[in-house]
Amino acid sequence: MTEAPHVDTSQLMELLSVSLGVFYGDFTVAAASENLTASQGKALTVLRRGPAAMRALAETMACDASNVTGIVDRLEKRGLVRREAGASDRRVKNVVLTAEGERVTDAIRARMRATQDGLDRLGDEDRDRLRTLLERVFLDRPTA
């Protein structure tokens, strides 16, 4: 039996780069079909997981808080999000996705054909394995 060739980290990083390029391009076109910038679409996607404080949204999106304020202002003007005062601290503003924001977010994901088609080529076992690996690489955080 032959041993599988070793895949080094740089090869994996290159594949991730190509994969993310395809995903981001697909996402950008889908967001534009809803008359949104990629940043506005990303904010909606983050909020699809649940409400977020403005500061947390900025951290998740890896951008300046003032930039997030502009993004949220434009989304709010379109009725896709709303701001609510925090329950424990009224100075904190949480951003909440509206029903229309949920619809638009789902429409963006549905239009991501290149990504959907690629994932559809995977069988159940491969999907489970990919999910496990992505969680291990990007979500599991070592405890100190």
PDB file of C-alpha atoms in Angstrom, residues 39-139:
ATOM      1  CA  SER A  39     -19.542  44.770   3.243  1.00  0.00           C
ATOM      2  CA  GLN A  40     -23.271  45.327   3.613  1.00  0.00           C
ATOM      3  CA  GLY A  41     -23.914  41.715   2.619  1.00  0.00           C
ATOM      4  CA  LYS A  42     -21.292  40.517   5.085  1.00  0.00           C
ATOM      5  CA  ALA A  43     -22.947  42.489   7.889  1.00  0.00           C
ATOM      6  CA  LEU A  44     -26.284  40.855   7.076  1.00  0.00           C
ATOM      7  CA  THR A  45     -24.660  37.433   7.044  1.00  0.00           C
ATOM      8  CA  VAL A  46     -23.098  38.029  10.461  1.00  0.00           C
ATOM      9  CA  LEU A  47     -26.429  39.255  11.838  1.00  0.00           C
ATOM     10  CA  ARG A  48     -28.206  36.189  10.402  1.00  0.00           C
ATOM     11  CA  ARG A  49     -26.534  34.300  13.288  1.00  0.00           C
ATOM     12  CA  GLY A  50     -28.170  36.670  15.785  1.00  0.00           C
ATOM     13  CA  PRO A  51     -28.176  40.262  17.007  1.00  0.00           C
ATOM     14  CA  ALA A  52     -24.810  41.887  17.680  1.00  0.00           C
ATOM     15  CA  ALA A  53     -23.563  44.984  19.428  1.00  0.00           C
ATOM     16  CA  MET A  54     -22.030  47.516  17.062  1.00  0.00           C
ATOM     17  CA  ARG A  55     -18.552  46.936  18.525  1.00  0.00           C
ATOM     18  CA  ALA A  56     -18.869  43.136  18.211  1.00  0.00           C
ATOM     19  CA  LEU A  57     -20.082  43.517  14.622  1.00  0.00           C
ATOM     20  CA  ALA A  58     -17.036  45.662  13.831  1.00  0.00           C
ATOM     21  CA  GLU A  59     -14.713  43.074  15.398  1.00  0.00           C
ATOM     22  CA  THR A  60     -16.336  40.176  13.545  1.00  0.00           C
ATOM     23  CA  MET A  61     -16.132  42.072  10.245  1.00  0.00           C
ATOM     24  CA  ALA A  62     -12.538  43.127  11.034  1.00  0.00           C
ATOM     25  CA  CYS A  63     -13.223  46.785  10.339  1.00  0.00           C
ATOM     26  CA  ASP A  64     -13.305  50.093  12.149  1.00  0.00           C
ATOM     27  CA  ALA A  65     -16.369  50.885  14.262  1.00  0.00           C
ATOM     28  CA  SER A  66     -16.977  54.101  12.292  1.00  0.00           C
ATOM     29  CA  ASN A  67     -17.127  52.067   9.090  1.00  0.00           C
ATOM     30  CA  VAL A  68     -19.697  49.714  10.636  1.00  0.00           C
ATOM     31  CA  THR A  69     -21.787  52.729  11.644  1.00  0.00           C
ATOM     32  CA  GLY A  70     -22.017  53.783   7.990  1.00  0.00           C
ATOM     33  CA  ILE A  71     -22.831  50.249   6.858  1.00  0.00           C
ATOM     34  CA  VAL A  72     -25.557  49.874   9.485  1.00  0.00           C
ATOM     35  CA  ASP A  73     -26.951  53.334   8.659  1.00  0.00           C
ATOM     36  CA  ARG A  74     -27.432  52.311   5.013  1.00  0.00           C
ATOM     37  CA  LEU A  75     -28.910  48.910   5.927  1.00  0.00           C
ATOM     38  CA  GLU A  76     -31.263  50.533   8.412  1.00  0.00           C
ATOM     39  CA  LYS A  77     -32.406  53.066   5.800  1.00  0.00           C
ATOM     40  CA  ARG A  78     -33.401  50.116   3.578  1.00  0.00           C
ATOM     41  CA  GLY A  79     -35.275  48.422   6.427  1.00  0.00           C
ATOM     42  CA  LEU A  80     -32.906  45.442   6.566  1.00  0.00           C
ATOM     43  CA  VAL A  81     -31.735  46.006  10.159  1.00  0.00           C
ATOM     44  CA  ARG A  82     -32.783  47.990  13.196  1.00  0.00           C
ATOM     45  CA  ARG A  83     -30.901  49.270  16.219  1.00  0.00           C
ATOM     46  CA  GLU A  84     -32.047  48.413  19.721  1.00  0.00           C
ATOM     47  CA  ALA A  85     -30.707  49.564  23.061  1.00  0.00           C
ATOM     48  CA  GLY A  86     -28.908  46.842  24.993  1.00  0.00           C
ATOM     49  CA  ALA A  87     -30.895  45.212  27.784  1.00  0.00           C
ATOM     50  CA  SER A  88     -28.188  45.587  30.434  1.00  0.00           C
ATOM     51  CA  ASP A  89     -26.630  48.840  29.157  1.00  0.00           C
ATOM     52  CA  ARG A  90     -28.843  51.299  27.292  1.00  0.00           C
ATOM     53  CA  ARG A  91     -25.737  52.977  25.803  1.00  0.00           C
ATOM     54  CA  VAL A  92     -24.908  49.808  23.866  1.00  0.00           C
ATOM     55  CA  LYS A  93     -26.662  49.568  20.526  1.00  0.00           C
ATOM     56  CA  ASN A  94     -27.468  46.104  19.238  1.00  0.00           C
ATOM     57  CA  VAL A  95     -28.117  45.577  15.554  1.00  0.00           C
ATOM     58  CA  VAL A  96     -30.966  43.216  14.738  1.00  0.00           C
ATOM     59  CA  LEU A  97     -31.872  41.764  11.369  1.00  0.00           C
ATOM     60  CA  THR A  98     -35.440  42.500  10.253  1.00  0.00           C
ATOM     61  CA  ALA A  99     -37.633  39.984   8.430  1.00  0.00           C
ATOM     62  CA  GLU A 100     -36.722  41.753   5.169  1.00  0.00           C
ATOM     63  CA  GLY A 101     -33.046  41.511   6.127  1.00  0.00           C
ATOM     64  CA  GLU A 102     -33.456  37.764   6.646  1.00  0.00           C
ATOM     65  CA  ARG A 103     -35.122  37.459   3.232  1.00  0.00           C
ATOM     66  CA  VAL A 104     -32.313  39.381   1.527  1.00  0.00           C
ATOM     67  CA  THR A 105     -29.618  37.346   3.302  1.00  0.00           C
ATOM     68  CA  ASP A 106     -31.276  34.108   2.231  1.00  0.00           C
ATOM     69  CA  ALA A 107     -31.608  35.437  -1.345  1.00  0.00           C
ATOM     70  CA  ILE A 108     -27.884  36.241  -1.433  1.00  0.00           C
ATOM     71  CA  ARG A 109     -26.984  32.722  -0.302  1.00  0.00           C
ATOM     72  CA  ALA A 110     -29.399  31.195  -2.821  1.00  0.00           C
ATOM     73  CA  ARG A 111     -27.737  33.148  -5.664  1.00  0.00           C
ATOM     74  CA  MET A 112     -24.250  31.893  -4.808  1.00  0.00           C
ATOM     75  CA  ARG A 113     -24.320  29.293  -7.580  1.00  0.00           C
ATOM     76  CA  ALA A 114     -20.579  28.577  -7.854  1.00  0.00           C
ATOM     77  CA  THR A 115     -20.394  27.877  -4.136  1.00  0.00           C
ATOM     78  CA  GLN A 116     -23.660  25.919  -4.074  1.00  0.00           C
ATOM     79  CA  ASP A 117     -22.647  23.833  -7.099  1.00  0.00           C
ATOM     80  CA  GLY A 118     -19.266  23.002  -5.565  1.00  0.00           C
ATOM     81  CA  LEU A 119     -20.797  21.934  -2.264  1.00  0.00           C
ATOM     82  CA  ASP A 120     -23.535  19.985  -4.056  1.00  0.00           C
ATOM     83  CA  ARG A 121     -20.827  17.785  -5.623  1.00  0.00           C
ATOM     84  CA  LEU A 122     -19.993  16.458  -2.166  1.00  0.00           C
ATOM     85  CA  GLY A 123     -21.701  13.409  -0.770  1.00  0.00           C
ATOM     86  CA  ASP A 124     -22.963  13.238   2.799  1.00  0.00           C
ATOM     87  CA  GLU A 125     -19.761  11.720   4.157  1.00  0.00           C
ATOM     88  CA  ASP A 126     -17.581  14.368   2.500  1.00  0.00           C
ATOM     89  CA  ARG A 127     -19.890  17.144   3.754  1.00  0.00           C
ATOM     90  CA  ASP A 128     -19.620  15.815   7.305  1.00  0.00           C
ATOM     91  CA  ARG A 129     -15.844  15.592   7.003  1.00  0.00           C
ATOM     92  CA  LEU A 130     -15.563  19.118   5.539  1.00  0.00           C
ATOM     93  CA  ARG A 131     -17.738  20.532   8.323  1.00  0.00           C
ATOM     94  CA  THR A 132     -15.648  18.806  10.974  1.00  0.00           C
ATOM     95  CA  LEU A 133     -12.392  20.048   9.443  1.00  0.00           C
ATOM     96  CA  LEU A 134     -13.599  23.625   8.996  1.00  0.00           C
ATOM     97  CA  GLU A 135     -14.817  23.709  12.593  1.00  0.00           C
ATOM     98  CA  ARG A 136     -11.521  22.310  13.829  1.00  0.00           C
ATOM     99  CA  VAL A 137      -9.433  24.776  11.819  1.00  0.00           C
ATOM    100  CA  PHE A 138     -11.493  27.947  12.274  1.00  0.00           C
ATOM    101  CA  LEU A 139     -13.826  27.562  15.257  1.00  0.00           C
TER     102      LEU A 139
END
